[in-house]
PDB file of N, CA and C in Angstrom:
ATOM      1  N   MET A   6       0.802  -1.161   0.012  1.00 49.00           N
ATOM      2  CA  MET A   6       0.026  -0.037  -0.038  1.00 49.00           C
ATOM      3  C   MET A   6       0.886   1.296  -0.016  1.00 49.00           C
ATOM      4  N   LYS A   7       0.615   2.198  -0.859  1.00 59.00           N
ATOM      5  CA  LYS A   7       1.376   3.391  -0.953  1.00 59.00           C
ATOM      6  C   LYS A   7       0.547   4.532  -0.291  1.00 59.00           C
ATOM      7  N   LEU A   8       1.289   5.347   0.507  1.00 52.00           N
ATOM      8  CA  LEU A   8       0.603   6.539   1.130  1.00 52.00           C
ATOM      9  C   LEU A   8       0.396   7.601   0.112  1.00 52.00           C
ATOM     10  N   ASN A   9      -0.636   8.407   0.370  1.00 69.00           N
ATOM     11  CA  ASN A   9      -0.889   9.570  -0.352  1.00 69.00           C
ATOM     12  C   ASN A   9       0.388  10.485  -0.252  1.00 69.00           C
ATOM     13  N   SER A  10       0.819  11.112  -1.341  1.00 70.00           N
ATOM     14  CA  SER A  10       2.095  11.837  -1.329  1.00 70.00           C
ATOM     15  C   SER A  10       2.174  12.955  -0.302  1.00 70.00           C
ATOM     16  N   ASN A  11       1.023  13.578  -0.012  1.00 68.00           N
ATOM     17  CA  ASN A  11       0.996  14.609   1.000  1.00 68.00           C
ATOM     18  C   ASN A  11       1.227  14.022   2.385  1.00 68.00           C
ATOM     19  N   ILE A  12       0.559  12.905   2.645  1.00 61.00           N
ATOM     20  CA  ILE A  12       0.703  12.235   3.912  1.00 61.00           C
ATOM     21  C   ILE A  12       2.167  11.746   4.111  1.00 61.00           C
ATOM     22  N   GLU A  13       2.640  11.141   3.036  1.00 62.00           N
ATOM     23  CA  GLU A  13       4.093  10.662   3.048  1.00 62.00           C
ATOM     24  C   GLU A  13       5.063  11.785   3.345  1.00 62.00           C
ATOM     25  N   LYS A  14       4.829  12.941   2.772  1.00 66.00           N
ATOM     26  CA  LYS A  14       5.710  14.140   3.037  1.00 66.00           C
ATOM     27  C   LYS A  14       5.614  14.499   4.489  1.00 66.00           C
ATOM     28  N   GLU A  15       4.390  14.503   5.111  1.00 66.00           N
ATOM     29  CA  GLU A  15       4.197  14.888   6.432  1.00 66.00           C
ATOM     30  C   GLU A  15       4.852  13.909   7.381  1.00 66.00           C
ATOM     31  N   VAL A  16       4.788  12.618   7.020  1.00 62.00           N
ATOM     32  CA  VAL A  16       5.454  11.574   7.867  1.00 62.00           C
ATOM     33  C   VAL A  16       6.985  11.729   7.801  1.00 62.00           C
ATOM     34  N   ILE A  17       7.489  12.040   6.624  1.00 69.00           N
ATOM     35  CA  ILE A  17       8.910  12.243   6.516  1.00 69.00           C
ATOM     36  C   ILE A  17       9.322  13.465   7.293  1.00 69.00           C
ATOM     37  N   ILE A  18       8.626  14.568   7.246  1.00 70.00           N
ATOM     38  CA  ILE A  18       8.939  15.785   7.978  1.00 70.00           C
ATOM     39  C   ILE A  18       8.875  15.495   9.431  1.00 70.00           C
ATOM     40  N   GLU A  19       7.835  14.761   9.929  1.00 76.00           N
ATOM     41  CA  GLU A  19       7.739  14.471  11.345  1.00 76.00           C
ATOM     42  C   GLU A  19       8.871  13.586  11.852  1.00 76.00           C
ATOM     43  N   ASN A  20       9.256  12.577  10.978  1.00 87.00           N
ATOM     44  CA  ASN A  20      10.322  11.762  11.391  1.00 87.00           C
ATOM     45  C   ASN A  20      11.661  12.556  11.437  1.00 87.00           C
ATOM     46  N   LYS A  21      11.799  13.467  10.469  1.00 86.00           N
ATOM     47  CA  LYS A  21      12.968  14.326  10.492  1.00 86.00           C
ATOM     48  C   LYS A  21      12.998  15.238  11.729  1.00 86.00           C
ATOM     49  N   ARG A  22      11.876  15.688  12.073  1.00 88.00           N
ATOM     50  CA  ARG A  22      11.789  16.619  13.275  1.00 88.00           C
ATOM     51  C   ARG A  22      12.155  15.779  14.468  1.00 88.00           C
ATOM     52  N   GLU A  23      11.664  14.520  14.655  1.00 90.00           N
ATOM     53  CA  GLU A  23      11.928  13.715  15.784  1.00 90.00           C
ATOM     54  C   GLU A  23      13.462  13.368  15.843  1.00 90.00           C
ATOM     55  N   GLN A  24      13.996  13.067  14.629  1.00 90.00           N
ATOM     56  CA  GLN A  24      15.405  12.825  14.488  1.00 90.00           C
ATOM     57  C   GLN A  24      16.245  13.969  14.947  1.00 90.00           C
ATOM     58  N   LEU A  25      15.835  15.111  14.574  1.00 92.00           N
ATOM     59  CA  LEU A  25      16.570  16.342  14.919  1.00 92.00           C
ATOM     60  C   LEU A  25      16.501  16.570  16.437  1.00 92.00           C
ATOM     61  N   ILE A  26      15.312  16.387  17.031  1.00 93.00           N
ATOM     62  CA  ILE A  26      15.150  16.572  18.473  1.00 93.00           C
ATOM     63  C   ILE A  26      16.042  15.513  19.215  1.00 93.00           C
ATOM     64  N   ASP A  27      16.000  14.253  18.731  1.00 91.00           N
ATOM     65  CA  ASP A  27      16.809  13.209  19.386  1.00 91.00           C
ATOM     66  C   ASP A  27      18.308  13.515  19.282  1.00 91.00           C
ATOM     67  N   ALA A  28      18.746  14.004  18.083  1.00 92.00           N
ATOM     68  CA  ALA A  28      20.125  14.339  17.905  1.00 92.00           C
ATOM     69  C   ALA A  28      20.583  15.493  18.809  1.00 92.00           C
ATOM     70  N   GLU A  29      19.683  16.474  18.911  1.00 95.00           N
ATOM     71  CA  GLU A  29      19.993  17.619  19.824  1.00 95.00           C
ATOM     72  C   GLU A  29      20.130  17.216  21.246  1.00 95.00           C
ATOM     73  N   PHE A  30      19.258  16.390  21.771  1.00 96.00           N
ATOM     74  CA  PHE A  30      19.377  15.939  23.121  1.00 96.00           C
ATOM     75  C   PHE A  30      20.575  15.036  23.328  1.00 96.00           C
ATOM     76  N   GLY A  31      20.840  14.280  22.288  1.00 95.00           N
ATOM     77  CA  GLY A  31      22.046  13.395  22.284  1.00 95.00           C
ATOM     78  C   GLY A  31      23.310  14.212  22.369  1.00 95.00           C
ATOM     79  N   ILE A  32      23.357  15.290  21.637  1.00 97.00           N
ATOM     80  CA  ILE A  32      24.552  16.172  21.585  1.00 97.00           C
ATOM     81  C   ILE A  32      24.725  16.851  22.965  1.00 97.00           C
ATOM     82  N   MET A  33      23.601  17.331  23.504  1.00 97.00           N
ATOM     83  CA  MET A  33      23.685  17.932  24.834  1.00 97.00           C
ATOM     84  C   MET A  33      24.170  17.008  25.926  1.00 97.00           C
ATOM     85  N   ALA A  34      23.654  15.794  25.914  1.00 97.00           N
ATOM     86  CA  ALA A  34      24.106  14.778  26.872  1.00 97.00           C
ATOM     87  C   ALA A  34      25.607  14.419  26.686  1.00 97.00           C
ATOM     88  N   LEU A  35      25.969  14.312  25.428  1.00 97.00           N
ATOM     89  CA  LEU A  35      27.391  13.902  25.153  1.00 97.00           C
ATOM     90  C   LEU A  35      28.391  15.046  25.481  1.00 97.00           C
ATOM     91  N   THR A  36      27.998  16.250  25.232  1.00 98.00           N
ATOM     92  CA  THR A  36      28.914  17.368  25.518  1.00 98.00           C
ATOM     93  C   THR A  36      29.063  17.503  27.042  1.00 98.00           C
ATOM     94  N   GLY A  37      28.027  17.190  27.770  1.00 97.00           N
ATOM     95  CA  GLY A  37      28.194  17.179  29.256  1.00 97.00           C
ATOM     96  C   GLY A  37      29.175  16.088  29.690  1.00 97.00           C
ATOM     97  N   LYS A  38      28.972  14.900  29.118  1.00 97.00           N
ATOM     98  CA  LYS A  38      29.951  13.760  29.435  1.00 97.00           C
ATOM     99  C   LYS A  38      31.360  14.124  29.029  1.00 97.00           C
ATOM    100  N   ILE A  39      31.565  14.764  27.844  1.00 98.00           N
ATOM    101  CA  ILE A  39      32.854  15.108  27.423  1.00 98.00           C
ATOM    102  C   ILE A  39      33.503  16.100  28.348  1.00 98.00           C
ATOM    103  N   SER A  40      32.703  17.104  28.742  1.00 98.00           N
ATOM    104  CA  SER A  40      33.238  18.098  29.682  1.00 98.00           C
ATOM    105  C   SER A  40      33.644  17.449  31.021  1.00 98.00           C
ATOM    106  N   GLY A  41      32.885  16.486  31.500  1.00 97.00           N
ATOM    107  CA  GLY A  41      33.238  15.758  32.705  1.00 97.00           C
ATOM    108  C   GLY A  41      34.525  14.936  32.472  1.00 97.00           C
ATOM    109  N   ASN A  42      34.656  14.249  31.340  1.00 97.00           N
ATOM    110  CA  ASN A  42      35.876  13.536  31.015  1.00 97.00           C
ATOM    111  C   ASN A  42      37.065  14.409  31.034  1.00 97.00           C
ATOM    112  N   VAL A  43      37.061  15.559  30.374  1.00 97.00           N
ATOM    113  CA  VAL A  43      38.142  16.477  30.331  1.00 97.00           C
ATOM    114  C   VAL A  43      38.515  16.970  31.738  1.00 97.00           C
ATOM    115  N   LYS A  44      37.506  17.321  32.546  1.00 97.00           N
ATOM    116  CA  LYS A  44      37.747  17.813  33.878  1.00 97.00           C
ATOM    117  C   LYS A  44      38.498  16.802  34.712  1.00 97.00           C
ATOM    118  N   ASP A  45      38.000  15.511  34.613  1.00 96.00           N
ATOM    119  CA  ASP A  45      38.670  14.416  35.342  1.00 96.00           C
ATOM    120  C   ASP A  45      40.140  14.182  34.798  1.00 96.00           C
ATOM    121  N   ILE A  46      40.316  14.251  33.546  1.00 96.00           N
ATOM    122  CA  ILE A  46      41.685  14.093  32.977  1.00 96.00           C
ATOM    123  C   ILE A  46      42.601  15.158  33.553  1.00 96.00           C
ATOM    124  N   LEU A  47      42.093  16.347  33.659  1.00 96.00           N
ATOM    125  CA  LEU A  47      42.920  17.504  34.160  1.00 96.00           C
ATOM    126  C   LEU A  47      43.195  17.406  35.704  1.00 96.00           C
ATOM    127  N   TYR A  48      42.233  16.934  36.459  1.00 96.00           N
ATOM    128  CA  TYR A  48      42.366  17.064  37.912  1.00 96.00           C
ATOM    129  C   TYR A  48      42.534  15.789  38.677  1.00 96.00           C
ATOM    130  N   LEU A  49      42.338  14.609  38.089  1.00 94.00           N
ATOM    131  CA  LEU A  49      42.476  13.363  38.860  1.00 94.00           C
ATOM    132  C   LEU A  49      43.954  13.137  39.014  1.00 94.00           C
ATOM    133  N   GLU A  50      44.345  12.617  40.263  1.00 94.00           N
ATOM    134  CA  GLU A  50      45.704  12.315  40.503  1.00 94.00           C
ATOM    135  C   GLU A  50      46.080  10.901  40.096  1.00 94.00           C
ATOM    136  N   ASP A  51      45.095  10.011  40.088  1.00 95.00           N
ATOM    137  CA  ASP A  51      45.363   8.559  39.728  1.00 95.00           C
ATOM    138  C   ASP A  51      45.522   8.442  38.229  1.00 95.00           C
ATOM    139  N   ILE A  52      46.705   7.986  37.813  1.00 95.00           N
ATOM    140  CA  ILE A  52      46.983   7.878  36.353  1.00 95.00           C
ATOM    141  C   ILE A  52      46.061   6.895  35.718  1.00 95.00           C
ATOM    142  N   ASP A  53      45.680   5.829  36.410  1.00 96.00           N
ATOM    143  CA  ASP A  53      44.844   4.782  35.785  1.00 96.00           C
ATOM    144  C   ASP A  53      43.402   5.358  35.542  1.00 96.00           C
ATOM    145  N   LYS A  54      42.964   6.215  36.462  1.00 95.00           N
ATOM    146  CA  LYS A  54      41.617   6.802  36.336  1.00 95.00           C
ATOM    147  C   LYS A  54      41.696   7.904  35.168  1.00 95.00           C
ATOM    148  N   ARG A  55      42.816   8.510  35.000  1.00 95.00           N
ATOM    149  CA  ARG A  55      43.027   9.428  33.892  1.00 95.00           C
ATOM    150  C   ARG A  55      42.957   8.725  32.609  1.00 95.00           C
ATOM    151  N   LYS A  56      43.634   7.587  32.498  1.00 96.00           N
ATOM    152  CA  LYS A  56      43.596   6.762  31.278  1.00 96.00           C
ATOM    153  C   LYS A  56      42.205   6.232  30.988  1.00 96.00           C
ATOM    154  N   GLU A  57      41.492   5.891  32.040  1.00 96.00           N
ATOM    155  CA  GLU A  57      40.092   5.426  31.902  1.00 96.00           C
ATOM    156  C   GLU A  57      39.229   6.533  31.287  1.00 96.00           C
ATOM    157  N   ASN A  58      39.457   7.742  31.770  1.00 96.00           N
ATOM    158  CA  ASN A  58      38.668   8.897  31.257  1.00 96.00           C
ATOM    159  C   ASN A  58      39.087   9.242  29.835  1.00 96.00           C
ATOM    160  N   ILE A  59      40.305   9.023  29.475  1.00 97.00           N
ATOM    161  CA  ILE A  59      40.735   9.304  28.084  1.00 97.00           C
ATOM    162  C   ILE A  59      40.010   8.256  27.218  1.00 97.00           C
ATOM    163  N   SER A  60      39.941   7.010  27.635  1.00 97.00           N
ATOM    164  CA  SER A  60      39.155   6.021  26.848  1.00 97.00           C
ATOM    165  C   SER A  60      37.699   6.376  26.741  1.00 97.00           C
ATOM    166  N   LYS A  61      37.110   6.874  27.839  1.00 97.00           N
ATOM    167  CA  LYS A  61      35.704   7.298  27.816  1.00 97.00           C
ATOM    168  C   LYS A  61      35.553   8.518  26.841  1.00 97.00           C
ATOM    169  N   LEU A  62      36.456   9.440  26.934  1.00 97.00           N
ATOM    170  CA  LEU A  62      36.449  10.614  26.078  1.00 97.00           C
ATOM    171  C   LEU A  62      36.467  10.187  24.618  1.00 97.00           C
ATOM    172  N   GLU A  63      37.337   9.257  24.255  1.00 97.00           N
ATOM    173  CA  GLU A  63      37.390   8.799  22.915  1.00 97.00           C
ATOM    174  C   GLU A  63      36.079   8.246  22.446  1.00 97.00           C
ATOM    175  N   GLU A  64      35.442   7.415  23.317  1.00 97.00           N
ATOM    176  CA  GLU A  64      34.208   6.836  23.034  1.00 97.00           C
ATOM    177  C   GLU A  64      33.105   7.856  22.877  1.00 97.00           C
ATOM    178  N   ASN A  65      33.055   8.896  23.756  1.00 97.00           N
ATOM    179  CA  ASN A  65      32.057   9.962  23.730  1.00 97.00           C
ATOM    180  C   ASN A  65      32.213  10.815  22.455  1.00 97.00           C
ATOM    181  N   LEU A  66      33.428  11.109  22.070  1.00 96.00           N
ATOM    182  CA  LEU A  66      33.708  11.855  20.865  1.00 96.00           C
ATOM    183  C   LEU A  66      33.146  11.138  19.626  1.00 96.00           C
ATOM    184  N   GLY A  67      33.303   9.786  19.614  1.00 94.00           N
ATOM    185  CA  GLY A  67      32.807   9.002  18.503  1.00 94.00           C
ATOM    186  C   GLY A  67      31.240   9.047  18.523  1.00 94.00           C
ATOM    187  N   GLU A  68      30.637   9.017  19.671  1.00 93.00           N
ATOM    188  CA  GLU A  68      29.169   9.148  19.761  1.00 93.00           C
ATOM    189  C   GLU A  68      28.681  10.479  19.330  1.00 93.00           C
ATOM    190  N   LEU A  69      29.469  11.555  19.706  1.00 95.00           N
ATOM    191  CA  LEU A  69      29.122  12.878  19.299  1.00 95.00           C
ATOM    192  C   LEU A  69      29.129  13.020  17.761  1.00 95.00           C
ATOM    193  N   PHE A  70      30.056  12.407  17.144  1.00 91.00           N
ATOM    194  CA  PHE A  70      30.219  12.438  15.728  1.00 91.00           C
ATOM    195  C   PHE A  70      28.905  11.838  15.073  1.00 91.00           C
ATOM    196  N   VAL A  71      28.474  10.661  15.591  1.00 90.00           N
ATOM    197  CA  VAL A  71      27.272  10.050  15.162  1.00 90.00           C
ATOM    198  C   VAL A  71      26.088  10.984  15.312  1.00 90.00           C
ATOM    199  N   GLU A  72      25.933  11.643  16.382  1.00 90.00           N
ATOM    200  CA  GLU A  72      24.837  12.578  16.660  1.00 90.00           C
ATOM    201  C   GLU A  72      24.901  13.685  15.682  1.00 90.00           C
ATOM    202  N   MET A  73      26.023  14.219  15.380  1.00 92.00           N
ATOM    203  CA  MET A  73      26.260  15.356  14.465  1.00 92.00           C
ATOM    204  C   MET A  73      25.765  14.877  13.011  1.00 92.00           C
ATOM    205  N   ILE A  74      26.106  13.654  12.683  1.00 90.00           N
ATOM    206  CA  ILE A  74      25.697  13.105  11.379  1.00 90.00           C
ATOM    207  C   ILE A  74      24.126  13.028  11.392  1.00 90.00           C
ATOM    208  N   ARG A  75      23.546  12.494  12.457  1.00 89.00           N
ATOM    209  CA  ARG A  75      22.130  12.423  12.522  1.00 89.00           C
ATOM    210  C   ARG A  75      21.439  13.773  12.390  1.00 89.00           C
ATOM    211  N   MET A  76      22.040  14.799  13.029  1.00 91.00           N
ATOM    212  CA  MET A  76      21.465  16.127  12.921  1.00 91.00           C
ATOM    213  C   MET A  76      21.612  16.621  11.512  1.00 91.00           C
ATOM    214  N   SER A  77      22.727  16.499  10.844  1.00 90.00           N
ATOM    215  CA  SER A  77      22.907  17.008   9.528  1.00 90.00           C
ATOM    216  C   SER A  77      21.972  16.177   8.562  1.00 90.00           C
ATOM    217  N   ASP A  78      21.745  14.981   8.762  1.00 88.00           N
ATOM    218  CA  ASP A  78      20.773  14.236   7.939  1.00 88.00           C
ATOM    219  C   ASP A  78      19.369  14.693   8.169  1.00 88.00           C
ATOM    220  N   ALA A  79      19.000  15.000   9.362  1.00 88.00           N
ATOM    221  CA  ALA A  79      17.628  15.497   9.647  1.00 88.00           C
ATOM    222  C   ALA A  79      17.388  16.839   8.943  1.00 88.00           C
ATOM    223  N   LEU A  80      18.471  17.638   8.881  1.00 90.00           N
ATOM    224  CA  LEU A  80      18.360  18.963   8.230  1.00 90.00           C
ATOM    225  C   LEU A  80      18.706  18.873   6.745  1.00 90.00           C
ATOM    226  N   ARG A  81      19.025  17.693   6.284  1.00 88.00           N
ATOM    227  CA  ARG A  81      19.431  17.432   4.851  1.00 88.00           C
ATOM    228  C   ARG A  81      20.665  18.346   4.492  1.00 88.00           C
ATOM    229  N   LEU A  82      21.612  18.340   5.458  1.00 89.00           N
ATOM    230  CA  LEU A  82      22.882  19.029   5.202  1.00 89.00           C
ATOM    231  C   LEU A  82      23.904  18.004   4.744  1.00 89.00           C
ATOM    232  N   ASN A  83      24.850  18.409   3.985  1.00 90.00           N
ATOM    233  CA  ASN A  83      25.961  17.551   3.561  1.00 90.00           C
ATOM    234  C   ASN A  83      27.061  17.625   4.576  1.00 90.00           C
ATOM    235  N   PHE A  84      27.121  16.678   5.504  1.00 87.00           N
ATOM    236  CA  PHE A  84      28.087  16.712   6.582  1.00 87.00           C
ATOM    237  C   PHE A  84      29.539  16.601   6.024  1.00 87.00           C
ATOM    238  N   ASP A  85      29.716  15.756   5.042  1.00 88.00           N
ATOM    239  CA  ASP A  85      31.020  15.567   4.481  1.00 88.00           C
ATOM    240  C   ASP A  85      31.559  16.968   3.938  1.00 88.00           C
ATOM    241  N   GLU A  86      30.673  17.735   3.287  1.00 89.00           N
ATOM    242  CA  GLU A  86      31.131  18.994   2.808  1.00 89.00           C
ATOM    243  C   GLU A  86      31.461  19.971   3.963  1.00 89.00           C
ATOM    244  N   ILE A  87      30.675  19.970   4.967  1.00 88.00           N
ATOM    245  CA  ILE A  87      30.918  20.785   6.146  1.00 88.00           C
ATOM    246  C   ILE A  87      32.355  20.510   6.761  1.00 88.00           C
ATOM    247  N   ILE A  88      32.593  19.243   6.855  1.00 87.00           N
ATOM    248  CA  ILE A  88      33.923  18.790   7.433  1.00 87.00           C
ATOM    249  C   ILE A  88      35.039  19.177   6.514  1.00 87.00           C
ATOM    250  N   LYS A  89      34.917  18.950   5.178  1.00 88.00           N
ATOM    251  CA  LYS A  89      35.940  19.286   4.217  1.00 88.00           C
ATOM    252  C   LYS A  89      36.181  20.723   4.269  1.00 88.00           C
ATOM    253  N   ASP A  90      35.154  21.573   4.305  1.00 84.00           N
ATOM    254  CA  ASP A  90      35.407  23.061   4.354  1.00 84.00           C
ATOM    255  C   ASP A  90      36.178  23.433   5.595  1.00 84.00           C
ATOM    256  N   LYS A  91      35.846  22.822   6.751  1.00 83.00           N
ATOM    257  CA  LYS A  91      36.583  23.214   7.966  1.00 83.00           C
ATOM    258  C   LYS A  91      38.002  22.689   7.939  1.00 83.00           C
ATOM    259  N   ILE A  92      38.218  21.578   7.382  1.00 87.00           N
ATOM    260  CA  ILE A  92      39.569  20.966   7.344  1.00 87.00           C
ATOM    261  C   ILE A  92      40.453  21.837   6.406  1.00 87.00           C
ATOM    262  N   SER A  93      39.887  22.357   5.355  1.00 85.00           N
ATOM    263  CA  SER A  93      40.690  23.070   4.371  1.00 85.00           C
ATOM    264  C   SER A  93      40.969  24.520   4.770  1.00 85.00           C
ATOM    265  N   GLN A  94      40.308  25.010   5.855  1.00 76.00           N
ATOM    266  CA  GLN A  94      40.590  26.388   6.265  1.00 76.00           C
ATOM    267  C   GLN A  94      41.885  26.528   6.981  1.00 76.00           C
TER     268      GLN A  94
END
């Protein structure tokens, strides 16, 4: 069964809106975690705990990258172009 094209567009827009909201909350949560990781790396005395936080930071940065891709997809932005432009500056 195929949806009416107007209904299909509305569903796509709503899904994109939900995807954008999810990505935004994901980014907010991850930036908080990243900030905590960096703070711990700077101030913890225990070298093993610092290393653990570096590992967590690496994982959180990867997850942040995924959320940024989800956000750019929801907004129909070309994330590859955005990155290339920033790298070439």
